[in-house]
Tab-separated table of C-alpha atoms in Angstrom:
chain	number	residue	atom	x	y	z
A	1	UNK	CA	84.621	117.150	104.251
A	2	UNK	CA	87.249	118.403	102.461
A	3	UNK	CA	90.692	115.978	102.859
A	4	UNK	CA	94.186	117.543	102.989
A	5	UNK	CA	96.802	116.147	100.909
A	6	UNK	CA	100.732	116.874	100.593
A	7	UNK	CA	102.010	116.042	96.712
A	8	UNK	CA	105.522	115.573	97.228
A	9	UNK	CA	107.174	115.181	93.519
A	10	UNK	CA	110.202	117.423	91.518
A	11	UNK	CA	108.615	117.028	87.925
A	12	UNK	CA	106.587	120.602	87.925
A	13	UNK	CA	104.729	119.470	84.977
A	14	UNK	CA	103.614	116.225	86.509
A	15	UNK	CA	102.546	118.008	89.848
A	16	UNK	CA	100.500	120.221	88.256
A	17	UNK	CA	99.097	118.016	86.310
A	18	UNK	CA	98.189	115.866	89.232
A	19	UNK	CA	97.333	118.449	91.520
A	20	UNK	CA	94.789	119.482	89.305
A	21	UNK	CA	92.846	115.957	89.287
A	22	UNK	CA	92.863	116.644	92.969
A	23	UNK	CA	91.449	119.806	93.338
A	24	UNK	CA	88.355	118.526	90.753
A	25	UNK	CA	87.484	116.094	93.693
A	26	UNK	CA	87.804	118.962	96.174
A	27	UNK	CA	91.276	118.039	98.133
A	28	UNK	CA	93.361	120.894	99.319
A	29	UNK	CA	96.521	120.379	97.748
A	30	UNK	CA	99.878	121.151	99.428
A	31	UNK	CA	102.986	120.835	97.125
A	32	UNK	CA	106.819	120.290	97.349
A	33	UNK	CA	109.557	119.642	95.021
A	34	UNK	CA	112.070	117.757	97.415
A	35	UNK	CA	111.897	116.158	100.346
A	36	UNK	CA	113.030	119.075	102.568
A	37	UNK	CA	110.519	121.475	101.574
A	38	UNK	CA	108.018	118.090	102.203
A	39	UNK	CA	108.844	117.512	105.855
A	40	UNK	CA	108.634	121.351	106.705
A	41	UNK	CA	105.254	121.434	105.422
A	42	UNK	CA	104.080	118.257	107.231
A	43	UNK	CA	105.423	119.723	110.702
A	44	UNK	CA	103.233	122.612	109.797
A	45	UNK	CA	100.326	121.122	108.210
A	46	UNK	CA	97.532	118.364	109.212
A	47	UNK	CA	97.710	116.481	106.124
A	48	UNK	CA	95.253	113.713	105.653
A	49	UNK	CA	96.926	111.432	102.983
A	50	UNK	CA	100.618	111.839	101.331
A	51	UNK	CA	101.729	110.855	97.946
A	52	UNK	CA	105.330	110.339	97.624
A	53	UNK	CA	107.815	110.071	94.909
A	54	UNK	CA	110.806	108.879	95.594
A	55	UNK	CA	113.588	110.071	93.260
A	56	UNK	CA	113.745	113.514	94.499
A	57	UNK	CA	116.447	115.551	95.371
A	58	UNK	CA	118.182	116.938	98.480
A	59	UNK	CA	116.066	113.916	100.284
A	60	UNK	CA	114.969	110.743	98.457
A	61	UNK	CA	111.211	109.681	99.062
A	62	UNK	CA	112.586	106.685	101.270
A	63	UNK	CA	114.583	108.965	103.685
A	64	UNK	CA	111.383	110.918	103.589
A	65	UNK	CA	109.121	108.523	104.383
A	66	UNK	CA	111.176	106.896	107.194
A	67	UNK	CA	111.519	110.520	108.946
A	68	UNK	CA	107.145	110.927	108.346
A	69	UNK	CA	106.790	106.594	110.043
A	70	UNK	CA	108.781	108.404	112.765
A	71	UNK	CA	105.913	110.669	113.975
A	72	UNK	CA	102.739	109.791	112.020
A	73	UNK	CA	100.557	107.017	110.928
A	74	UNK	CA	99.018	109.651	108.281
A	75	UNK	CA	98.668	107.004	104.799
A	76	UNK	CA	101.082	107.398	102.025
A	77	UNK	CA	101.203	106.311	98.610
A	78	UNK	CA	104.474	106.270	97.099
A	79	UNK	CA	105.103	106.747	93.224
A	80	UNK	CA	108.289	105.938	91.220
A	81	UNK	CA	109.238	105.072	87.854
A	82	UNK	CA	111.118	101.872	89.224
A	83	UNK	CA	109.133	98.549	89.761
A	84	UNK	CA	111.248	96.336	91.052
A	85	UNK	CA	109.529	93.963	93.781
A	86	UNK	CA	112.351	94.601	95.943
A	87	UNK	CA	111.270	98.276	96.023
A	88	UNK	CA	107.967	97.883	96.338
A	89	UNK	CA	108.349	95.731	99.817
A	90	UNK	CA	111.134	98.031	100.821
A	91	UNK	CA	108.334	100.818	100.694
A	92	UNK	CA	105.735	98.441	102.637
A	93	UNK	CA	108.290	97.670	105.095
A	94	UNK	CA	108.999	101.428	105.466
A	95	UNK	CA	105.414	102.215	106.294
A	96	UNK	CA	103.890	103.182	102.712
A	97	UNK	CA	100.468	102.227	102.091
A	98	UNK	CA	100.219	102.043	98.473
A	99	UNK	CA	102.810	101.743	95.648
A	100	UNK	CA	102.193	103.400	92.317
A	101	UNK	CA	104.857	103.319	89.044
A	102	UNK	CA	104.871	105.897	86.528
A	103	UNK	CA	103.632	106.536	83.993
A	104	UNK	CA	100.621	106.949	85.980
A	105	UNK	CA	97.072	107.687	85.285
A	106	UNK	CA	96.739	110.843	87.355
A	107	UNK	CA	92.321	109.467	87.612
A	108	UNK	CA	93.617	106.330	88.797
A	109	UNK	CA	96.042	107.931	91.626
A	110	UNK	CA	93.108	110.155	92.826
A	111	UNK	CA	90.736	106.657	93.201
A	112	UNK	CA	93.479	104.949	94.716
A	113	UNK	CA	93.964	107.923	97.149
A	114	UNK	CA	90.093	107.952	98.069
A	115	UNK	CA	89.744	104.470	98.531
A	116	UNK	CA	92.989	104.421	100.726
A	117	UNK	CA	91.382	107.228	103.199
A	118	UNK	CA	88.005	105.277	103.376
A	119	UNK	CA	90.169	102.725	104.570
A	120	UNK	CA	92.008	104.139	107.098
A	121	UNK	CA	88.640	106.177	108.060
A	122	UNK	CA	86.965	102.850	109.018
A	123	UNK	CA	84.698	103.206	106.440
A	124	UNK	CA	85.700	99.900	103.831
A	125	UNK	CA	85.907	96.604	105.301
A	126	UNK	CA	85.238	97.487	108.777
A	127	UNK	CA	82.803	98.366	111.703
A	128	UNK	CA	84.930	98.911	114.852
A	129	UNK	CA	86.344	95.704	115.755
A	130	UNK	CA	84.769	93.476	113.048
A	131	UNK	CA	86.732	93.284	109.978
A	132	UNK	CA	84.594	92.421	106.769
A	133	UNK	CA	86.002	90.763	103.988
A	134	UNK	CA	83.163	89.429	101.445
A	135	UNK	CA	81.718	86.412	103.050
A	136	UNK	CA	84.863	86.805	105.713
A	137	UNK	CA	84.280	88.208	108.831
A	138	UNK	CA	87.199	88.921	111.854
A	139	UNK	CA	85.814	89.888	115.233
A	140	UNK	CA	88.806	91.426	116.993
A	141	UNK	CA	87.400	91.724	120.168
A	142	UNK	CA	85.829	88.251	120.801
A	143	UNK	CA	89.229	86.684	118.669
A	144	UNK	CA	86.827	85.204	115.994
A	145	UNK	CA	86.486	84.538	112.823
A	146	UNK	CA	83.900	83.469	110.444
A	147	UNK	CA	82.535	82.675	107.083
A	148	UNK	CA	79.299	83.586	105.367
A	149	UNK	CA	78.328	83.380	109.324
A	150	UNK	CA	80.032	79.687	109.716
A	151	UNK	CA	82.381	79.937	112.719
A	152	UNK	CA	86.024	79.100	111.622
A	153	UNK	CA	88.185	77.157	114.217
A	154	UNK	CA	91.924	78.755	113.577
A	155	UNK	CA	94.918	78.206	115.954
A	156	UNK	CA	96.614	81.119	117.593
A	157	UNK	CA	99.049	81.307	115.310
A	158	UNK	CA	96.692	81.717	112.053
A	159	UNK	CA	94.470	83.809	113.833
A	160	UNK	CA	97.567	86.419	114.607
A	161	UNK	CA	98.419	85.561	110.586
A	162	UNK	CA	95.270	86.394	109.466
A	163	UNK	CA	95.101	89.867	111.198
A	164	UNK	CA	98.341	90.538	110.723
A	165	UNK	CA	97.729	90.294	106.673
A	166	UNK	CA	94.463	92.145	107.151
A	167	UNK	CA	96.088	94.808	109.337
A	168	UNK	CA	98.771	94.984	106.275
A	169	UNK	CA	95.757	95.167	103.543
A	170	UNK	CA	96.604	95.569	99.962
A	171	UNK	CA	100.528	95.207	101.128
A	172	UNK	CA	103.249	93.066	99.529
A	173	UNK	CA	105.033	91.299	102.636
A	174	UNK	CA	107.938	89.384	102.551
A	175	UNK	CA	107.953	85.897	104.267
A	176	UNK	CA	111.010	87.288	106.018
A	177	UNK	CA	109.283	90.166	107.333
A	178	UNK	CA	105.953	88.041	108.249
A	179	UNK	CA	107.461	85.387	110.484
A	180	UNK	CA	109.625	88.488	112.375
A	181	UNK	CA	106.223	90.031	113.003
A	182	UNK	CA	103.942	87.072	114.221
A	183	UNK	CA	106.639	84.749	115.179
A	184	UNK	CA	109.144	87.134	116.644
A	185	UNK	CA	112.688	87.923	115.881
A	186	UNK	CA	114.054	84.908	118.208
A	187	UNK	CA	111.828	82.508	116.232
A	188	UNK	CA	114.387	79.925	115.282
A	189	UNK	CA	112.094	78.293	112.311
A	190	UNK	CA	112.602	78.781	108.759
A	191	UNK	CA	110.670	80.433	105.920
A	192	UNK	CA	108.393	77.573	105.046
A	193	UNK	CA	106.952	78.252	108.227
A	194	UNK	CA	104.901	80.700	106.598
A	195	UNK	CA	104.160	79.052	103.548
A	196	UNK	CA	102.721	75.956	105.522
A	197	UNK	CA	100.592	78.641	108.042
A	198	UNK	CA	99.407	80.369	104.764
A	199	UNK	CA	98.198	76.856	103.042
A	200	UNK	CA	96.317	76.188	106.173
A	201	UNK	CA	94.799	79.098	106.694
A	202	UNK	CA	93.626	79.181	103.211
A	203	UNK	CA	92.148	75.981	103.379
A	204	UNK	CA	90.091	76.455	106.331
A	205	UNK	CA	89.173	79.908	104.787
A	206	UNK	CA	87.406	78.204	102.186
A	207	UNK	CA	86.482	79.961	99.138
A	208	UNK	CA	87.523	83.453	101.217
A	209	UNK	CA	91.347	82.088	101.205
A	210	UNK	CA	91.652	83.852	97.907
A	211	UNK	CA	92.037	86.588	99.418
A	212	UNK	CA	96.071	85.608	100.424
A	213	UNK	CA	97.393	86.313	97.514
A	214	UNK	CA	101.076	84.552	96.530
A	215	UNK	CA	103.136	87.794	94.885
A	216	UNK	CA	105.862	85.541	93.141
A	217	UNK	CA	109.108	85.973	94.354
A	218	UNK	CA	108.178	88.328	96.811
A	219	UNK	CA	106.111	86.724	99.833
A	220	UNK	CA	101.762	87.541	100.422
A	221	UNK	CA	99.684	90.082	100.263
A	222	UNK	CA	95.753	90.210	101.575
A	223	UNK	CA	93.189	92.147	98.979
A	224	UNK	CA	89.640	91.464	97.670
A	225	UNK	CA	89.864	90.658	93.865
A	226	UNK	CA	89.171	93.882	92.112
């Protein structure tokens, strides 16, 4: 099956240079220099996967990427030369998938891009409703979870934390932004709230806790060590 991607950066001799690592693994390439020309071709195009820079003129990546969340859940990976963790979560919080800073290894992009549409095809780390993590296993539809086939006894509230950081996989979340989501805006706790969930989820995770991974400064993320 040949995948459909939009490359969405101003630097001509980056985009080539990128676009051709792409068309090696067979994906049809769509390009645009700013974000205009980048949301005309998405309202005319089924893309499968976006990759986004986000100094750009006319529209900045972030403007561009709000507009896309709008409309589509179609995965994006955004690429910048700025690193800041504020940025990065901004771009989570926005709806991007990934978050790649230049200078980038165009061979690395193009894995990260593959591995990102197995993903959201269903075809890593799940089988319909059962999420599998290692020795971690989430059964959405019975509300269950398990290790190395041990059933796990988790309250309500770190069973929603524990899907929501799955759901969110490979994602830098703020604490802010995780106790909106699974306690609610009108939650009237503070941030250690979260901490406290996290340390007792992790603990009755087991060995599979180390999978919630503390981004300094900046809140949790879930991924399998690479």
């Amino acid at each position: 099956m040949i995948r459909k991607i939009l490359l969405v950066e101003d630097d001509m001799l980056m985009r080539e240079f990128i676009t051709d690592y792409f068309k090696k693994e067979q994906w049809e390439v769509y390009e645009a220099d700013n974000g205009r020309l980048a949301l005309e071709i998405f309202e005319q195009t089924s893309v499968d996967l976006i990759v986004l820079d986000i100094m750009m003129p006319e529209m900045d990546g972030w403007s561009v990427c709000r507009r896309i969340r709008e409309k589509s859940d179609v995965p994006i990976i955004i690429i910048t030369a700025r690193a800041e963790d504020d940025d990065q979560i901004l771009g989570f919080e926005l709806g991007a998938d990934e978050y790649v800073t230049k200078p980038l290894s165009p061979r690395v992009l193009v894995a990260r891009a593959t591995t990102l549409m197995k993903r959201s095809e269903g075809t890593i780390g799940r089988d319909g409703d059962l999420l599998i993590y290692g020795d971690l296993s989430v059964n959405r539809m019975a509300h269950t979870v398990s290790v190395a086939g041990n059933t796990i006894t988790l309250s309500p509230k770190e069973y929603d934390l524990l899907l929501f950081l799955t759901k969110h996989y490979g994602k830098v979340l703020s604490r802010e932004y995780i106790l909106d989501a699974v306690w609610g805006y009108e939650y009237l706790g503070d941030l250690r709230t979260v901490d406290t969930h996290i340390k007792k989820l992790r603990a009755k995770l087991g060995n599979e806790g180390r999978y919630i991974c503390t981004v300094i400064r900046s809140g949790y993320k879930f991924e399998m060590e690479a």
